[in-house]
Coordinates of C-alpha atoms and ligand atoms in Angstrom, one line a residue:
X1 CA -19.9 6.8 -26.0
X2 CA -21.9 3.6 -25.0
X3 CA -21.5 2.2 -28.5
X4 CA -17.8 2.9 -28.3
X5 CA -17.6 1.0 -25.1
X6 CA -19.7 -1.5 -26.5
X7 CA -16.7 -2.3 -28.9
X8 CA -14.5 -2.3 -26.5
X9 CA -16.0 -4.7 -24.0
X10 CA -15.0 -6.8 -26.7
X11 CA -11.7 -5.8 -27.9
X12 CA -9.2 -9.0 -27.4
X13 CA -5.1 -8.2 -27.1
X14 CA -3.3 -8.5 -30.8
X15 CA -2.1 -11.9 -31.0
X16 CA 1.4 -11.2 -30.4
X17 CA 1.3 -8.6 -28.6
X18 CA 4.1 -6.4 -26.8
X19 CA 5.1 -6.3 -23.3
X20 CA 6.9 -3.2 -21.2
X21 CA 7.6 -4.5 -17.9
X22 CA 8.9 -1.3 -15.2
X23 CA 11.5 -2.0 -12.8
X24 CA 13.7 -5.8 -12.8
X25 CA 13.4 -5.8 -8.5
X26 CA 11.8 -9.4 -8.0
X27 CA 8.3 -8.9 -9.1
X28 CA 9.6 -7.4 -12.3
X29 CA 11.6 -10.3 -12.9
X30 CA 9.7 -13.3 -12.1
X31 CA 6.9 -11.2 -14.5
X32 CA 9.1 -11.2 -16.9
X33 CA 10.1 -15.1 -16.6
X34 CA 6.6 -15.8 -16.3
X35 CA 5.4 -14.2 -19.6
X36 CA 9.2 -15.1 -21.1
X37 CA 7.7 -18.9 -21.2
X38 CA 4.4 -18.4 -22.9
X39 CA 6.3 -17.5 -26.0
X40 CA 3.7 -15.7 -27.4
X41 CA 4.5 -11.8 -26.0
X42 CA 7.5 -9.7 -26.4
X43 CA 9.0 -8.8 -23.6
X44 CA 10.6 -6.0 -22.7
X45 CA 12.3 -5.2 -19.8
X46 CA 13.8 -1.9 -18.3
X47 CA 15.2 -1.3 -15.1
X48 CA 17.3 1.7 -13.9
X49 CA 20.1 -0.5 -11.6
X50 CA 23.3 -2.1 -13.2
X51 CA 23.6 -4.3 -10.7
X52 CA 21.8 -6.1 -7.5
X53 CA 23.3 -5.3 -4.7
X54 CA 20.8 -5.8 -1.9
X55 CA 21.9 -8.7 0.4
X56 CA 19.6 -8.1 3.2
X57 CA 17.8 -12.0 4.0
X58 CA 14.0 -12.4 2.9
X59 CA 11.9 -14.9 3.0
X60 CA 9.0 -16.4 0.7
X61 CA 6.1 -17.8 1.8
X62 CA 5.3 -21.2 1.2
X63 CA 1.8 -20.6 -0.6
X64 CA 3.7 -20.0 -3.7
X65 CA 4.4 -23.4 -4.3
X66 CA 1.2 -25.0 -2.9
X67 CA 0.0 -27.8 -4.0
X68 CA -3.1 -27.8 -2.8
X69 CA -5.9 -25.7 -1.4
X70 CA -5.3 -27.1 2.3
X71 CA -1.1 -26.3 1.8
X72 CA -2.2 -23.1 0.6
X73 CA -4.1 -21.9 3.3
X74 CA -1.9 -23.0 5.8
X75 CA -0.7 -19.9 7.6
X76 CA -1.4 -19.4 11.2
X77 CA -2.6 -15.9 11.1
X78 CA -4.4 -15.4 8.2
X79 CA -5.5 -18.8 7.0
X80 CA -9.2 -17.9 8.0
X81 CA -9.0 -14.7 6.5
X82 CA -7.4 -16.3 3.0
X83 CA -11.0 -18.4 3.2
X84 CA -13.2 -15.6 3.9
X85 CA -11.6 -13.6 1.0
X86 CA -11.0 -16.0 -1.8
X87 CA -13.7 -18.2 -3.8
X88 CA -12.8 -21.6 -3.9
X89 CA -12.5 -21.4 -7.3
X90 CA -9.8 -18.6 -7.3
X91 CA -7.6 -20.8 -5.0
X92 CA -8.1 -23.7 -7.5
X93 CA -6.9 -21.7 -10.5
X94 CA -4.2 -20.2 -8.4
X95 CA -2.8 -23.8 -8.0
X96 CA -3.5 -25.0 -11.5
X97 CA -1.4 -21.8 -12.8
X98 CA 1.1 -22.6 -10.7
X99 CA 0.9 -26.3 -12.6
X100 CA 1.9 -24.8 -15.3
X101 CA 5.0 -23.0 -14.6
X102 CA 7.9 -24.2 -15.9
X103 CA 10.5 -26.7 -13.7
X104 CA 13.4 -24.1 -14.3
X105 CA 11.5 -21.3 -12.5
X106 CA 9.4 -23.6 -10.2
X107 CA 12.9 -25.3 -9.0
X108 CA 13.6 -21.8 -7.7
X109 CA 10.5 -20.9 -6.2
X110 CA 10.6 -24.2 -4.0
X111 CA 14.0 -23.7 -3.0
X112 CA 13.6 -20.1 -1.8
X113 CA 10.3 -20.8 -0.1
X114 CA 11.8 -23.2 2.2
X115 CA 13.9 -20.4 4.4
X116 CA 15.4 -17.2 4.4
X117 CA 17.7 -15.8 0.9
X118 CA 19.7 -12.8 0.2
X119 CA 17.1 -10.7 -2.0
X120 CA 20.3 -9.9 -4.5
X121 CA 20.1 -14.0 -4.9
X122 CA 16.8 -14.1 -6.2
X123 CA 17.0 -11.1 -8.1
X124 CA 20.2 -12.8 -9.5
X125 CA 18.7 -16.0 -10.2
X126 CA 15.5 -14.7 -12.2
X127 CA 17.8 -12.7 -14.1
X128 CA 20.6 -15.1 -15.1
X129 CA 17.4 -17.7 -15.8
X130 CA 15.6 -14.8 -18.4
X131 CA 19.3 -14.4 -19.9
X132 CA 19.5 -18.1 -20.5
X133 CA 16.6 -19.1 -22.2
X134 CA 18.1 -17.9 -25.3
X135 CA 15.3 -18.9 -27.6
X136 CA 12.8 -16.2 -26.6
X137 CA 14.9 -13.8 -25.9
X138 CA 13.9 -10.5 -23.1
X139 CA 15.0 -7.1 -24.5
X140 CA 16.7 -5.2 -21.8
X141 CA 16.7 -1.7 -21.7
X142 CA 18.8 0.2 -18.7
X143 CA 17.7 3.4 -18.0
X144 CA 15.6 5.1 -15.7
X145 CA 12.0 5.3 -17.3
X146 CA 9.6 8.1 -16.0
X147 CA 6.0 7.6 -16.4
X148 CA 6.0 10.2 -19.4
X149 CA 8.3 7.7 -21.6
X150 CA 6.5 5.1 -20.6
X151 CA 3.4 6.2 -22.0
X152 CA 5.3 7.6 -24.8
X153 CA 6.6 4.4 -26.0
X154 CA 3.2 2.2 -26.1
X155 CA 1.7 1.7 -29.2
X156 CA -2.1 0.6 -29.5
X157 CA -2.3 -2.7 -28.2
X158 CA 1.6 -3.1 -26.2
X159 CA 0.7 -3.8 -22.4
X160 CA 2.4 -1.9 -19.7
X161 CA 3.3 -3.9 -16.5
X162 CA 4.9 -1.3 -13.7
X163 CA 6.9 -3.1 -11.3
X164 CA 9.1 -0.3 -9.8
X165 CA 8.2 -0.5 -6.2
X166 CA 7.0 1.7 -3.5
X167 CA 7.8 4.5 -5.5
X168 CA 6.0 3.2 -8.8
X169 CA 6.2 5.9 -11.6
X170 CA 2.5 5.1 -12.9
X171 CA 0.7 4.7 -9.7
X172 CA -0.6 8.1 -9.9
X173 CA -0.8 8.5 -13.4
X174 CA -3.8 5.6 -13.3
X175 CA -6.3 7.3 -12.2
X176 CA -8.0 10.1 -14.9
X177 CA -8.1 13.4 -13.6
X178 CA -5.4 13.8 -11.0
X179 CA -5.0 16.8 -11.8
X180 CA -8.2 18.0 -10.5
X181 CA -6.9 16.8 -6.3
X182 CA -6.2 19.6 -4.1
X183 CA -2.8 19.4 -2.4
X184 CA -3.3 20.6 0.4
X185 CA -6.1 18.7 1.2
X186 CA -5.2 15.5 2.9
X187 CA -1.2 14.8 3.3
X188 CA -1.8 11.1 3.4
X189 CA -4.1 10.8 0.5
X190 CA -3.2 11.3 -2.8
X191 CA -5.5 10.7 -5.4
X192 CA -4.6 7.3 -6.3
X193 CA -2.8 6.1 -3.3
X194 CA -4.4 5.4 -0.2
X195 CA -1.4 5.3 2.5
X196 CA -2.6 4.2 6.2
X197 CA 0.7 5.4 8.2
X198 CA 1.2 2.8 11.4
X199 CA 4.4 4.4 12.8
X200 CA 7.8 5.2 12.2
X201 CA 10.3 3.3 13.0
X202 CA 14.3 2.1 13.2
X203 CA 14.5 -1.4 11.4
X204 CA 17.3 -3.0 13.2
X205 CA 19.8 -5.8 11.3
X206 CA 22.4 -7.5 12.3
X207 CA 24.5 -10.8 12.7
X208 CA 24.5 -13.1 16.0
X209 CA 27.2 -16.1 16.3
X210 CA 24.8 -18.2 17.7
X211 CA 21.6 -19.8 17.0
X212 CA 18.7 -17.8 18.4
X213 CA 15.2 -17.1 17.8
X214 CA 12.3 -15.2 18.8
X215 CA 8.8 -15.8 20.1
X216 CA 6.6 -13.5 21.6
X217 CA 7.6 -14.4 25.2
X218 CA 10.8 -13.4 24.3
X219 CA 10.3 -10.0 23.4
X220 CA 8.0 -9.5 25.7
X221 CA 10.4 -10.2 28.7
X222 CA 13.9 -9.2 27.1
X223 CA 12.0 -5.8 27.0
X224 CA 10.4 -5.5 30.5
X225 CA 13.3 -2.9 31.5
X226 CA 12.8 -0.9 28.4
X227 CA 10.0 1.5 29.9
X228 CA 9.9 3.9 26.3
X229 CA 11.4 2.1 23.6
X230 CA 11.0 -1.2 22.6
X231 CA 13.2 -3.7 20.5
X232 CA 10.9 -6.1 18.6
X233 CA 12.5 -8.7 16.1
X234 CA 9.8 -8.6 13.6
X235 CA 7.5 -11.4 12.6
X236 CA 9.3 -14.1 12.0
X237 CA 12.5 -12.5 10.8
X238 CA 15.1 -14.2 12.6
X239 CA 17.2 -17.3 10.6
X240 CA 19.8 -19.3 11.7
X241 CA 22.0 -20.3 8.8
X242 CA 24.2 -23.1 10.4
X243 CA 26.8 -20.5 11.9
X244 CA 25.0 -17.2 12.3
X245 CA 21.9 -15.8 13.2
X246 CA 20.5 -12.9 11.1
X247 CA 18.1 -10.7 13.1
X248 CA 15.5 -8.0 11.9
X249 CA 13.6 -6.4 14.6
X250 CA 12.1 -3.0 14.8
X251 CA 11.6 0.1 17.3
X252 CA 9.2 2.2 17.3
X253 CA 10.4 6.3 17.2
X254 CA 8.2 9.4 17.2
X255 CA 8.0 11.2 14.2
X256 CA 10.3 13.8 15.9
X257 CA 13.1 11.4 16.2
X258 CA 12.7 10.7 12.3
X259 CA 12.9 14.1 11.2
X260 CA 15.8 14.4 13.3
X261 CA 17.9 10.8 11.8
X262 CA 19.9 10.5 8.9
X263 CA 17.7 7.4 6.9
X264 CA 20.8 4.9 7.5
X265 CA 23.5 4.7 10.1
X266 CA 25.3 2.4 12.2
X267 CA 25.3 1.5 16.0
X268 CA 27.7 4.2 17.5
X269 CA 26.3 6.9 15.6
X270 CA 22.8 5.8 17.3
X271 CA 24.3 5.6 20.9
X272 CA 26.0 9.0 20.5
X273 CA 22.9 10.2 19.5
X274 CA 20.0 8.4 20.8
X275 CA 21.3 7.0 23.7
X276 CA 17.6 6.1 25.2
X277 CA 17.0 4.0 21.8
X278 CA 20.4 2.9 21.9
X279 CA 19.8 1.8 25.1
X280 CA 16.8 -0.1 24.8
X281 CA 18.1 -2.3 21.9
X282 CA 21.9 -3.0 24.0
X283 CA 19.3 -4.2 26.7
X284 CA 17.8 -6.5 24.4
X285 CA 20.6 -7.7 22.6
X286 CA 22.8 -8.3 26.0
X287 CA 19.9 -10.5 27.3
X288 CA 20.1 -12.9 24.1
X289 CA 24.0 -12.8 24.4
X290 CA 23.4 -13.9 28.5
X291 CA 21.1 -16.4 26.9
X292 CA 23.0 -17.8 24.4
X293 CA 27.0 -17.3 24.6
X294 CA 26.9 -15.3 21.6
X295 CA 28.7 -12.0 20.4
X296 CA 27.1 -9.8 17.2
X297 CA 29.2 -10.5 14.2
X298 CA 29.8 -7.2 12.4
X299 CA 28.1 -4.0 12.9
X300 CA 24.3 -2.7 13.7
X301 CA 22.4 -1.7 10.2
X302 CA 19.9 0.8 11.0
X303 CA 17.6 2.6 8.9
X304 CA 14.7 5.0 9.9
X305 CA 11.5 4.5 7.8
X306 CA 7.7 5.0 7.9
X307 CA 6.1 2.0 8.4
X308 CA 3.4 2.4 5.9
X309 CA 0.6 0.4 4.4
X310 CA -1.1 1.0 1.2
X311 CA -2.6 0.9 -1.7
X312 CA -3.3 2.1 -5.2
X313 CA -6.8 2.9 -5.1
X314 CA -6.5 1.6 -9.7
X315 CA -3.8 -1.0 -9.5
X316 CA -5.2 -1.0 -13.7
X317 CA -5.8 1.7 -16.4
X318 CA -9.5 0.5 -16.1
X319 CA -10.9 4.0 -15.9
X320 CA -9.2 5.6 -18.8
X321 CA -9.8 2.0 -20.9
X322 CA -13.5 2.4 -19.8
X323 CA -13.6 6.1 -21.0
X324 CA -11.7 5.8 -23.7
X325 CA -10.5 9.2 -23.1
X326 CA -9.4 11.2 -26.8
X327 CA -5.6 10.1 -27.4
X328 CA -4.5 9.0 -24.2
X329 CA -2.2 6.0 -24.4
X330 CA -3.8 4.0 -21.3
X331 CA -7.1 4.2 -23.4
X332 CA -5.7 1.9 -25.9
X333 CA -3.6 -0.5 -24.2
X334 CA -3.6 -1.5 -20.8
X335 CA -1.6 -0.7 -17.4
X336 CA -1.3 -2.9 -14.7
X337 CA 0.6 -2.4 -11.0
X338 CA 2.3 -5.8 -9.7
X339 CA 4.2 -5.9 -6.5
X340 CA 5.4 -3.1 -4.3
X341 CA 3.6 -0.2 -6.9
X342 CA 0.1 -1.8 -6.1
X343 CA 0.7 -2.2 -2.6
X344 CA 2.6 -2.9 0.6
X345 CA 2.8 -3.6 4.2
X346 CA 5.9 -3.2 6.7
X347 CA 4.4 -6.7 8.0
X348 CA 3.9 -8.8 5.3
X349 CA 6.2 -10.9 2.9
X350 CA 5.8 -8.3 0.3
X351 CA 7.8 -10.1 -2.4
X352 CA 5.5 -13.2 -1.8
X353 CA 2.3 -11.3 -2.5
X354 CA 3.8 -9.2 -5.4
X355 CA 4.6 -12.6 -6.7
X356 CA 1.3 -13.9 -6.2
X357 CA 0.0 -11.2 -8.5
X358 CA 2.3 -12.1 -11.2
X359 CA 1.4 -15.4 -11.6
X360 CA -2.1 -14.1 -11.4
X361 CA -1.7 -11.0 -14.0
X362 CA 0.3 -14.1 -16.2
X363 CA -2.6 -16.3 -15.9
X364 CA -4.9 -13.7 -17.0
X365 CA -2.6 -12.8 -20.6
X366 CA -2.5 -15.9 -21.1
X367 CA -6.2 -16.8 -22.0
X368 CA -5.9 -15.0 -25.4
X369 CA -10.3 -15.3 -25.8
X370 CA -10.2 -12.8 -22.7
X371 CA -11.2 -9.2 -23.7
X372 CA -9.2 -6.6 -22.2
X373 CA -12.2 -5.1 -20.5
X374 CA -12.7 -8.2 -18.1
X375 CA -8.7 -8.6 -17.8
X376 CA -8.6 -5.2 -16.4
X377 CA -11.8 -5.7 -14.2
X378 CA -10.5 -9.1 -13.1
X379 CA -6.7 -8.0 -12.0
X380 CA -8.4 -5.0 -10.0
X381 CA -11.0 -7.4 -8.2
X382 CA -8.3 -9.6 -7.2
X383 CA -5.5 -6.8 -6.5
X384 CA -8.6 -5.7 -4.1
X385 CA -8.8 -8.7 -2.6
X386 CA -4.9 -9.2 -1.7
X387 CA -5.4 -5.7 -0.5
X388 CA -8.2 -6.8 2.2
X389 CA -6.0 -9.7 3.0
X390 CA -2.9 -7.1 3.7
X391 CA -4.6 -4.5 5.7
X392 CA -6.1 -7.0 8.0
X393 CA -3.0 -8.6 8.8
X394 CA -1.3 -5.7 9.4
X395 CA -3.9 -4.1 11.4
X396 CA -3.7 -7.1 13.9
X397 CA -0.1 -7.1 14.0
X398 CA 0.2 -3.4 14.8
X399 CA -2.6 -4.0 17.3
X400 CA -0.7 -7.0 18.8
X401 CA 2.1 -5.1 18.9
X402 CA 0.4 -1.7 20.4
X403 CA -0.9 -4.4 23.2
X404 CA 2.8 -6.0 23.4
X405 CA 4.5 -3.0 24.2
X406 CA 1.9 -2.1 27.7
X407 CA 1.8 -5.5 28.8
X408 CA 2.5 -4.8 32.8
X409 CA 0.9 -1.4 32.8
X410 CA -3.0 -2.3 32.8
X411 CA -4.6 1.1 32.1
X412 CA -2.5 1.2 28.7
X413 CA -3.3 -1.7 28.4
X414 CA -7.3 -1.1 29.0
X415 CA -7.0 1.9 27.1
X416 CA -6.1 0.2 23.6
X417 CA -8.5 -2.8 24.0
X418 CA -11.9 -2.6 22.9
X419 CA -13.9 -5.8 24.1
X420 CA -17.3 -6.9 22.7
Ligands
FAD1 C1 14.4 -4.2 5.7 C2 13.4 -4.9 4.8 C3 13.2 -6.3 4.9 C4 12.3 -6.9 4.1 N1 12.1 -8.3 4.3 C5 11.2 -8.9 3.5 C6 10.9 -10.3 3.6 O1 11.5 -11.0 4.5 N2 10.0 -10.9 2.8 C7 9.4 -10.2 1.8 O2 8.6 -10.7 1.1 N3 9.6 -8.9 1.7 C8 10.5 -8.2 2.4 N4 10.7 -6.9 2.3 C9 10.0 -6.2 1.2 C10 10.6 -6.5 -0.1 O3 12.0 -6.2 -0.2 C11 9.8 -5.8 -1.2 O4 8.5 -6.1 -1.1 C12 10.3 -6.2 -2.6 O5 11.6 -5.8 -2.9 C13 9.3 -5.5 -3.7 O6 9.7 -6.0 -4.9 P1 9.3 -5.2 -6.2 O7 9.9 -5.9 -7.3 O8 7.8 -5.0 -6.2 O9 9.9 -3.8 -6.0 P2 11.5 -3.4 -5.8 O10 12.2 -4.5 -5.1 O11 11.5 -2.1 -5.2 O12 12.0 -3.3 -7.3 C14 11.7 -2.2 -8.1 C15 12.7 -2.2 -9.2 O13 12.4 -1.1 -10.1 C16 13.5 -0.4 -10.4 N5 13.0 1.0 -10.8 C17 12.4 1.9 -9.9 N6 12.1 3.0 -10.6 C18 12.6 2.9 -11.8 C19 12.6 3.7 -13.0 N7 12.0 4.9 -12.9 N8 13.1 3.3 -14.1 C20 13.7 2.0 -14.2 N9 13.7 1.2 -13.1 C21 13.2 1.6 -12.0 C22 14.3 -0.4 -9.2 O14 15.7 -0.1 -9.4 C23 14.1 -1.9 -8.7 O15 15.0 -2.8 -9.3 C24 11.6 -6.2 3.1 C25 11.9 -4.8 2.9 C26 12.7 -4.2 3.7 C27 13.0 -2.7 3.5

């Protein structure tokens, strides 16, 4: 066994080696582009959807296209944790890689980190930019792959990329011996997927004809007759296009409430139904329209979801690669998680991090004297450390928020702080 991982250690991917990238959301796609330019894999690339169809606004943070370790540690919350996480010389190689990315698919990346973009755009972009580099051509695939035909179509060697979201189909096939969990034991922690659950919650959308945007005054006081639930427009999600403002904010339900809601409705059916939540978001929305002359364009989207962060525990096949367990497939050619299947927040620019890890995984296939081994250890160590950078975030923005919410009753207030 030692000898045989011996060999391995060693073990380098075939020159020209095949690619199966999972799920063409945003992380699949820029993965794809990303590898699509090296010219030395063959990519292919299956996703389940005919079409993109998701127009709700995102936005992309501007360390994707930094320059430089001080513009990439710029952001006001986490800038010190960025620093305390990362090594110098990861940041450096971070921006180097980005050096190297090719002016079709940088152009993009600037233009959608400098404000807020339908995600069916960018989606729509990558996709049209894959199609039309015609000289290394992506072989797309539509179907809806399970994680059985996934592993049933690598061959010794291919590399398997799973990009399809929260719901990834190999998350839990990464770690050996799932089989061995007990159920029952823990409903929030499966065997490869740790899950922290911070609340549940209605995620609020809709259009304003005027400009208007949101600070932390603001939703303190356009809340202070709201004594249950709150309205909060969620970090930084509020964009002013010119004409219209589009505005994402949350409120937090019990998980009573949630079993009890359809997962997506519009405004009425929540005021014929929840007229207390209703209530509390009218409130809110008629003090902006006092403030600023406006009137919602269209109708209320809501949608009820858990507000869940997490992680897989092996964002890599690295444990059945280091085991080298009889004939399974992940013993011979590696898995990796990118995007929304390694991990998530409610309060994070998802896409952004995903993409971060792409250009990361990208960098790594791309040094062709690296064995497999180290790739596999090097994406988890770094997967790990965008994980610590995620849950600590979150963690203070769900405890800012926790605060937020019993500003003006002190004992609630006492009660959730923990000084010194
Ligand atoms: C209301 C809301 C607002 C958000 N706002 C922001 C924001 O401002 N900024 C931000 O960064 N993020 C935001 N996010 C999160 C962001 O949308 C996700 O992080 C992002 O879409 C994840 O990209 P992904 O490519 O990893 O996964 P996905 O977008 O989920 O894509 C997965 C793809 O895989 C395909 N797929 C899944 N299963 C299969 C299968 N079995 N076979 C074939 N194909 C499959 C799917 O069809 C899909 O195309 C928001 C999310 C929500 C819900």
């Amino acid at each position: 066994m030692s000898q045989q991982r011996g060999v391995k250690s060693s073990e380098l991917l075939p020159p020209a080696a095949r690619v199966h990238i999972l799920g063409a959301g945003p992380v699949g796609l820029l993965m794809t582009a990303l590898l699509q330019s090296t010219g030395r894999f063959g990519v292919h690339l299956y996703e389940k959807r005919r079409d993109y169809t998701r127009t709700r606004m995102v936005q992309l943070a501007s360390y994707l296209v930094a320059d430089s370790v001080a513009s990439y540690c710029t952001d006001y919350i986490d800038q010190e944790s960025v620093q305390a996480i990362f090594d110098l010389e990861e940041i450096n190689e971070g921006i180097a890689f980005r050096q190297s990315i090719p002016s079709d698919l940088m152009t993009l990346l600037r233009g959608w980190a400098q404000g807020f973009c339908p995600l069916n755009a960018i989606e729509r972009s990558l996709s049209d930019l894959i199609d039309a580099r015609q000289s290394r051509p992506v072989h797309r695939t539509t179907a809806v792959i399970s994680g059985q035909d996934a592993m049933a179509m690598l061959e010794p060697g291919d590399i398997l990329i799973d990009c399809t979201g929260t719901k990834s189909v190999l998350r839990d096939e990464l770690a050996p011996g799932a089989d061995a969990v007990n159920p029952s034991s823990l409903a929030l922690l499966r065997e490869n997927t740790l899950n922290v659950r911070l609340e549940y919650a209605l995620v609020i959308t809709f259009l304003y004809g005027q400009a208007y945007d949101c600070n932390e005054s603001c939703k303190y006081y356009k809340n202070i007759e709201n004594p249950h639930y709150k309205f909060i427009p969620a970090v930084n999600r509020t964009y002013y296009d010119g004409s219209i403002s589009h505005v994402t904010g949350i409120v937090k339900i019990s998980a009573e409430d949630y079993e009890r809601m359809p997962s997506r409705f519009d405004g009425q059916w929540l005021r014929d139904n929840f007229p207390h939540v209703a209530e509390s978001m009218d409130r809110f929305i008629g003090k902006v329209k006092e403030e600023t002359n406006g009137e919602i364009v269209g109708d209320l989207e809501v949608i009820r979801i858990p507000l869940d962060l997490y992680r897989a525990r092996n964002a890599t096949s690295r444990e059945w690669y280091r085991k080298g367990l009889g004939d399974h497939p992940f013993s011979r050619s590696p898995a990796f998680l990118v995007g929304d299947s390694a991990m998530g927040s409610p309060y994070f620019q998802s896409i952004s991090l995903g993409f971060e890890c792409a250009m990361f995984l990208a960098g790594l296939l791309a040094q062709r004297d690296l064995p497999i081994a180290e790739m596999l250890d090097r994406y988890e160590l770094y997967a790990y450390k965008q994980w610590l950078r995620v849950y600590m975030r979150s963690k203070m923005i769900k405890h800012n928020k926790d605060l937020l919410e019993c500003v003006g009753d002190t004992r609630a207030l006492l009660e959730k702080l923990h000084v010194y």
